[in-house]
XYZ file of N, CA, C and O in Angstrom:
420
model
N 17.266 -13.195 5.674
C 18.643 -12.633 6.782
C 17.478 -12.280 7.808
O 15.628 -12.283 7.855
N 17.887 -12.226 9.590
C 16.647 -11.278 10.610
C 17.248 -10.621 11.054
O 18.765 -9.836 10.989
N 17.138 -9.896 11.146
C 17.127 -9.012 11.342
C 16.958 -8.721 12.964
O 15.649 -9.537 13.889
N 17.624 -7.653 14.467
C 17.825 -7.363 15.262
C 16.736 -6.346 15.964
O 17.242 -5.170 15.527
N 15.611 -6.430 15.995
C 14.539 -4.848 16.552
C 15.467 -4.143 17.871
O 15.624 -4.811 18.914
N 15.078 -3.553 17.746
C 15.806 -2.590 18.907
C 14.566 -0.790 18.621
O 14.553 -0.769 18.008
N 14.208 -0.864 20.086
C 12.532 0.213 20.483
C 13.894 1.105 20.938
O 14.349 0.945 21.502
N 13.485 2.302 20.243
C 13.484 3.451 21.319
C 12.640 3.431 22.340
O 11.965 2.888 22.455
N 13.105 4.598 23.642
C 11.930 4.616 25.127
C 10.543 5.338 24.209
O 9.627 3.980 24.520
N 10.987 5.595 23.488
C 9.314 6.143 23.063
C 8.217 5.276 22.547
O 7.323 4.085 22.879
N 8.852 4.369 21.321
C 8.304 2.557 21.393
C 7.987 2.144 21.282
O 7.245 1.223 22.233
N 9.092 1.342 22.968
C 9.154 0.898 23.439
C 7.652 0.849 24.864
O 6.786 0.245 25.402
N 7.565 1.764 25.482
C 6.303 2.964 26.046
C 5.113 2.753 24.990
O 4.160 2.393 26.114
N 5.125 3.034 24.495
C 4.334 2.952 23.095
C 3.468 0.726 23.419
O 2.654 0.674 22.734
N 4.613 -0.078 23.625
C 4.128 -1.053 23.315
C 4.168 -1.589 25.027
O 2.378 -2.234 24.948
N 4.307 -1.082 25.617
C 4.451 -0.587 27.461
C 2.482 -1.192 27.104
O 1.618 -1.969 28.011
N 1.752 0.171 26.410
C 0.311 0.823 26.439
C -0.233 0.120 26.094
O -1.835 -0.181 26.959
N -0.350 -0.589 24.749
C -0.807 -1.370 24.413
C -0.920 -3.109 25.014
O -2.272 -3.485 25.444
N -0.204 -3.591 25.957
C 0.012 -4.608 26.313
C -0.958 -4.874 27.286
O -0.968 -5.768 28.471
N -0.769 -3.450 28.791
C -1.109 -3.414 29.519
C -3.876 -2.443 29.730
O -3.721 -2.183 30.423
N -3.491 -2.767 28.617
C -4.601 -2.611 27.413
C -5.402 -3.249 27.778
O -5.423 -4.112 26.115
N -6.621 -4.149 27.983
C -6.872 -5.336 27.853
C -7.771 -5.582 26.724
O -8.026 -6.383 25.527
N -8.451 -4.083 26.578
C -9.925 -3.989 25.111
C -9.089 -3.645 23.591
O -8.788 -3.406 22.845
N -7.605 -3.442 23.928
C -6.370 -3.261 23.017
C -5.491 -4.397 22.643
O -4.348 -5.188 22.145
N -5.985 -6.306 22.785
C -5.805 -7.710 22.511
C -5.454 -7.310 20.791
O -4.044 -7.451 20.658
N -6.315 -6.873 20.059
C -6.548 -7.588 18.996
C -4.985 -6.798 18.189
O -4.966 -7.433 17.313
N -5.544 -5.708 18.644
C -4.132 -4.331 18.462
C -2.990 -4.990 18.379
O -2.173 -4.916 17.371
N -2.681 -5.339 19.707
C -1.186 -5.851 20.066
C -1.065 -7.140 18.791
O 0.416 -7.048 18.966
N -1.500 -7.580 19.011
C -1.983 -9.337 18.302
C -1.056 -9.085 16.746
O -0.346 -8.924 16.063
N -1.849 -8.074 15.465
C -1.355 -6.517 15.143
C -0.165 -6.435 15.429
O 0.783 -6.592 14.179
N -0.006 -6.183 16.319
C 0.729 -5.040 16.080
C 2.195 -5.779 16.052
O 3.307 -5.896 14.948
N 2.275 -6.567 16.962
C 3.176 -8.248 16.908
C 2.930 -9.082 16.003
O 5.339 -9.236 15.567
N 2.868 -9.281 14.944
C 2.361 -9.800 13.772
C 3.085 -9.026 12.999
O 4.365 -9.219 12.128
N 3.225 -7.924 12.694
C 3.773 -6.765 11.935
C 5.187 -6.719 12.233
O 5.964 -6.755 11.430
N 5.113 -6.443 14.081
C 7.104 -6.370 14.063
C 7.751 -7.620 14.286
O 8.108 -8.095 13.760
N 7.216 -8.900 13.992
C 7.261 -10.977 13.390
C 8.091 -10.107 12.508
O 8.811 -10.859 10.942
N 6.709 -9.801 11.022
C 7.079 -9.558 9.532
C 8.832 -8.191 9.715
O 9.364 -8.689 8.636
N 8.571 -7.869 10.462
C 10.213 -6.848 10.325
C 11.398 -8.374 10.863
O 12.359 -7.437 10.114
N 11.077 -8.815 11.401
C 11.631 -9.681 11.252
C 13.326 -10.531 11.295
O 13.734 -10.255 10.789
N 12.313 -10.525 9.843
C 11.896 -11.581 9.157
C 12.705 -11.528 7.546
O 13.282 -11.594 6.280
N 10.853 -10.360 7.192
C 11.448 -9.413 5.554
C 11.326 -8.006 5.838
O 9.997 -7.884 5.701
N 11.674 -7.320 6.480
C 10.629 -6.041 6.040
C 10.424 -5.585 4.404
O 9.813 -4.091 5.283
N 10.233 -6.551 4.205
C 10.351 -5.518 2.362
C 8.998 -6.701 1.970
O 8.323 -7.220 1.573
N 8.306 -7.432 3.364
C 7.131 -8.061 3.729
C 5.780 -7.800 2.822
O 5.097 -6.180 3.130
N 5.579 -8.034 1.909
C 4.120 -7.188 1.677
C 2.800 -6.790 2.024
O 2.288 -5.903 1.848
N 2.545 -7.647 2.904
C 1.562 -7.165 4.229
C 1.608 -6.514 5.435
O 0.652 -5.093 5.669
N 3.353 -5.803 4.815
C 3.732 -4.257 6.190
C 3.569 -2.416 4.673
O 3.481 -1.850 5.240
N 2.947 -3.266 3.754
C 3.708 -1.843 2.849
C 4.719 -1.115 2.523
O 3.852 -0.471 3.306
N 5.409 -1.560 3.303
C 6.669 -0.432 3.942
C 6.823 0.095 2.612
O 6.335 -0.070 1.332
N 6.702 1.318 3.307
C 7.292 2.604 2.255
C 8.504 3.767 2.759
O 7.976 3.585 3.815
N 9.079 4.457 2.454
C 9.855 5.253 3.515
C 9.071 6.938 3.445
O 7.677 7.021 2.884
N 8.598 6.826 5.338
C 8.387 8.360 5.466
C 9.013 9.372 5.407
O 10.310 9.812 6.102
N 8.863 10.217 3.864
C 9.968 11.480 4.513
C 10.063 12.730 5.105
O 10.557 13.330 4.891
N 8.210 12.517 5.885
C 8.535 13.755 6.528
C 9.311 13.390 8.112
O 10.370 13.860 8.133
N 10.157 12.425 7.943
C 10.831 11.707 9.312
C 12.175 11.347 8.760
O 12.475 11.313 7.703
N 13.147 11.558 9.889
C 14.572 10.945 9.421
C 15.291 10.673 10.735
O 15.221 11.325 11.664
N 15.606 10.086 10.295
C 16.145 8.347 12.188
C 17.382 10.230 12.928
O 17.758 10.526 12.309
N 17.590 9.552 14.064
C 18.623 10.339 14.929
C 19.940 10.716 14.301
O 20.680 11.762 14.640
N 21.134 9.684 12.964
C 21.436 9.936 12.367
C 21.407 10.297 10.647
O 22.426 9.670 10.048
N 20.308 10.978 10.932
C 20.273 11.233 8.954
C 19.230 9.571 9.144
O 18.756 9.718 6.905
N 19.026 8.522 9.397
C 18.320 7.214 8.522
C 17.629 8.185 8.036
O 16.905 8.741 8.221
N 16.620 7.037 6.107
C 15.670 7.501 6.678
C 14.494 5.915 7.020
O 14.810 5.402 7.496
N 13.624 6.909 7.089
C 12.348 6.438 8.250
C 11.661 5.500 7.559
O 11.598 6.529 6.261
N 10.820 5.070 6.971
C 10.085 3.540 6.370
C 8.855 3.626 8.242
O 9.121 4.131 9.433
N 8.005 3.598 7.057
C 6.635 3.318 7.313
C 5.985 2.148 7.008
O 6.018 1.713 5.889
N 5.499 1.358 7.864
C 5.010 -0.103 7.557
C 3.492 -0.347 8.873
O 3.541 -0.054 9.910
N 2.528 -0.750 7.559
C 0.942 -0.952 8.467
C 1.115 -1.987 9.293
O 1.873 -3.318 9.361
N 0.385 -1.819 11.211
C 0.207 -2.892 11.317
C -1.390 -2.662 11.184
O -1.573 -4.344 11.619
N -2.470 -2.075 10.615
C -3.516 -1.858 10.592
C -3.891 -1.506 8.977
O -2.536 -0.784 8.135
N -4.813 -1.921 8.134
C -4.622 -1.342 7.374
C -7.135 -1.121 7.143
O -6.344 -1.778 7.554
N -6.692 -0.383 5.837
C -8.783 -0.162 6.097
C -9.137 0.267 7.506
O -10.405 -0.319 7.939
N -8.429 0.776 8.562
C -9.631 1.045 9.914
C -9.500 2.566 9.877
O -7.724 3.355 9.695
N -9.931 2.952 10.341
C -9.510 4.833 11.179
C -9.247 4.134 11.896
O -8.892 4.021 13.144
N -7.810 5.347 12.389
C -6.257 5.303 12.395
C -6.014 4.448 13.125
O -4.594 4.642 14.036
N -5.424 3.180 11.684
C -4.552 1.740 11.768
C -3.187 2.435 12.130
O -2.903 3.300 12.039
N -3.478 0.911 13.034
C -1.546 1.197 13.582
C -0.620 1.918 12.155
O -0.732 0.391 11.662
N 0.599 2.543 12.826
C 1.792 2.337 11.578
C 2.898 2.060 12.987
O 3.301 2.472 14.424
N 4.313 1.370 12.434
C 5.806 1.743 12.719
C 6.282 2.051 12.026
O 6.452 1.855 10.100
N 6.948 3.349 12.863
C 7.715 4.229 11.377
C 9.021 3.674 11.906
O 9.683 3.186 13.927
N 10.783 3.116 11.244
C 11.561 2.253 11.756
C 12.798 2.685 10.637
O 12.210 3.538 9.865
N 13.545 2.331 11.216
C 14.312 2.616 10.226
C 16.093 1.400 10.295
O 15.743 0.672 11.688
N 16.526 0.525 9.481
C 17.345 0.548 9.423
C 18.714 0.934 10.317
O 18.824 1.576 10.237
N 18.938 0.195 11.021
C 20.595 0.402 11.939
C 20.304 1.114 12.563
O 19.210 0.992 13.659
N 21.197 1.547 14.137
C 22.994 1.113 14.159
C 22.949 -0.754 14.135
O 22.736 -1.253 14.493
N 23.795 -0.860 13.269
C 24.100 -2.722 12.748
C 24.982 -3.468 14.368
O 25.774 -2.302 14.083
N 24.728 -3.788 15.313
C 25.610 -4.536 15.903
C 27.387 -6.372 15.950
O 26.466 -5.913 14.457
N 27.783 -5.413 16.824
C 28.887 -6.766 16.054
C 28.935 -7.197 17.561
O 29.192 -7.305 18.613
N 28.998 -9.188 17.299
C 28.991 -9.723 18.278
C 30.413 -10.690 17.851
O 30.408 -11.593 16.235
N 31.662 -10.760 17.975
C 33.151 -10.988 17.590
C 32.959 -10.019 16.387
O 33.725 -9.015 16.024
N 33.596 -11.024 15.359
C 33.503 -10.465 13.483
C 31.134 -10.844 13.218
O 32.236 -10.010 11.855
N 30.801 -11.387 13.696
C 30.089 -11.464 13.360
C 28.783 -9.855 13.403
O 29.136 -8.973 14.321
N 28.162 -9.523 11.787
C 28.005 -7.745 12.609
C 26.096 -8.813 12.697
O 25.680 -9.548 11.633
N 25.382 -7.503 12.960
C 24.226 -8.377 14.046
C 23.395 -6.941 12.844
O 23.534 -5.507 13.439
N 22.383 -7.292 11.761
C 21.929 -6.233 11.331
C 20.326 -5.843 12.209
O 20.024 -6.826 13.005
N 20.093 -5.022 12.418
C 19.498 -3.596 13.325
C 18.346 -3.375 12.139
O 19.155 -3.023 11.981
N 16.856 -3.225 12.929
C 16.337 -2.688 13.334
C 15.786 -1.749 14.621
O 15.172 -2.568 15.231
N 15.150 -0.628 14.216
C 14.448 0.227 14.843
C 14.166 0.460 14.684
O 13.378 1.584 13.513
N 13.116 -0.079 16.663
C 12.063 0.848 15.480
C 11.379 2.129 17.125
O 11.924 2.380 18.355
N 11.782 3.251 15.943
C 11.252 4.458 16.525
C 9.701 4.604 17.086
O 9.759 5.561 17.725
N 9.259 4.669 16.561
C 7.552 4.737 17.250
C 7.127 3.818 16.614
O 6.480 2.840 15.329
N 5.809 3.220 17.080
C 4.043 2.550 16.803
C 2.707 3.099 17.668
O 2.945 2.884 19.401
N 2.143 3.449 16.781
C 1.339 5.256 16.717
C 0.002 4.767 15.944
O 0.768 3.836 14.504
N -1.254 5.057 15.980
C -2.007 5.609 15.123
C -1.700 6.220 14.000
O -0.837 7.912 14.020
N -1.781 6.333 11.756
C -1.568 6.997 11.442
C -1.693 8.511 11.602
O -3.062 9.153 12.810
N -0.627 9.171 11.154
C -0.846 10.941 11.451
C -1.371 10.876 10.920
O -1.663 11.073 10.259
């Protein structure tokens, strides 16, 4: 199953900031790789996805944390939740909403 990634304004801005900084090219590559895993398999072992209980989605959804980096000071994380899914006619399109792309809090 493939998911469609939808970015909140915050996450979109954070990704834009990474893209704008040439010095963060390596980090951007790691973030894009993690986003690619999220699109195809949110449970990919490299993401080390786990529930992040300190946050909830806009409508009370469970929020998950996925690793874009590991074993790095201030390692970047991606916070996301499932849904809301979209409809294209009779076809349901599963969605993952990216809430934030940020250094480990």
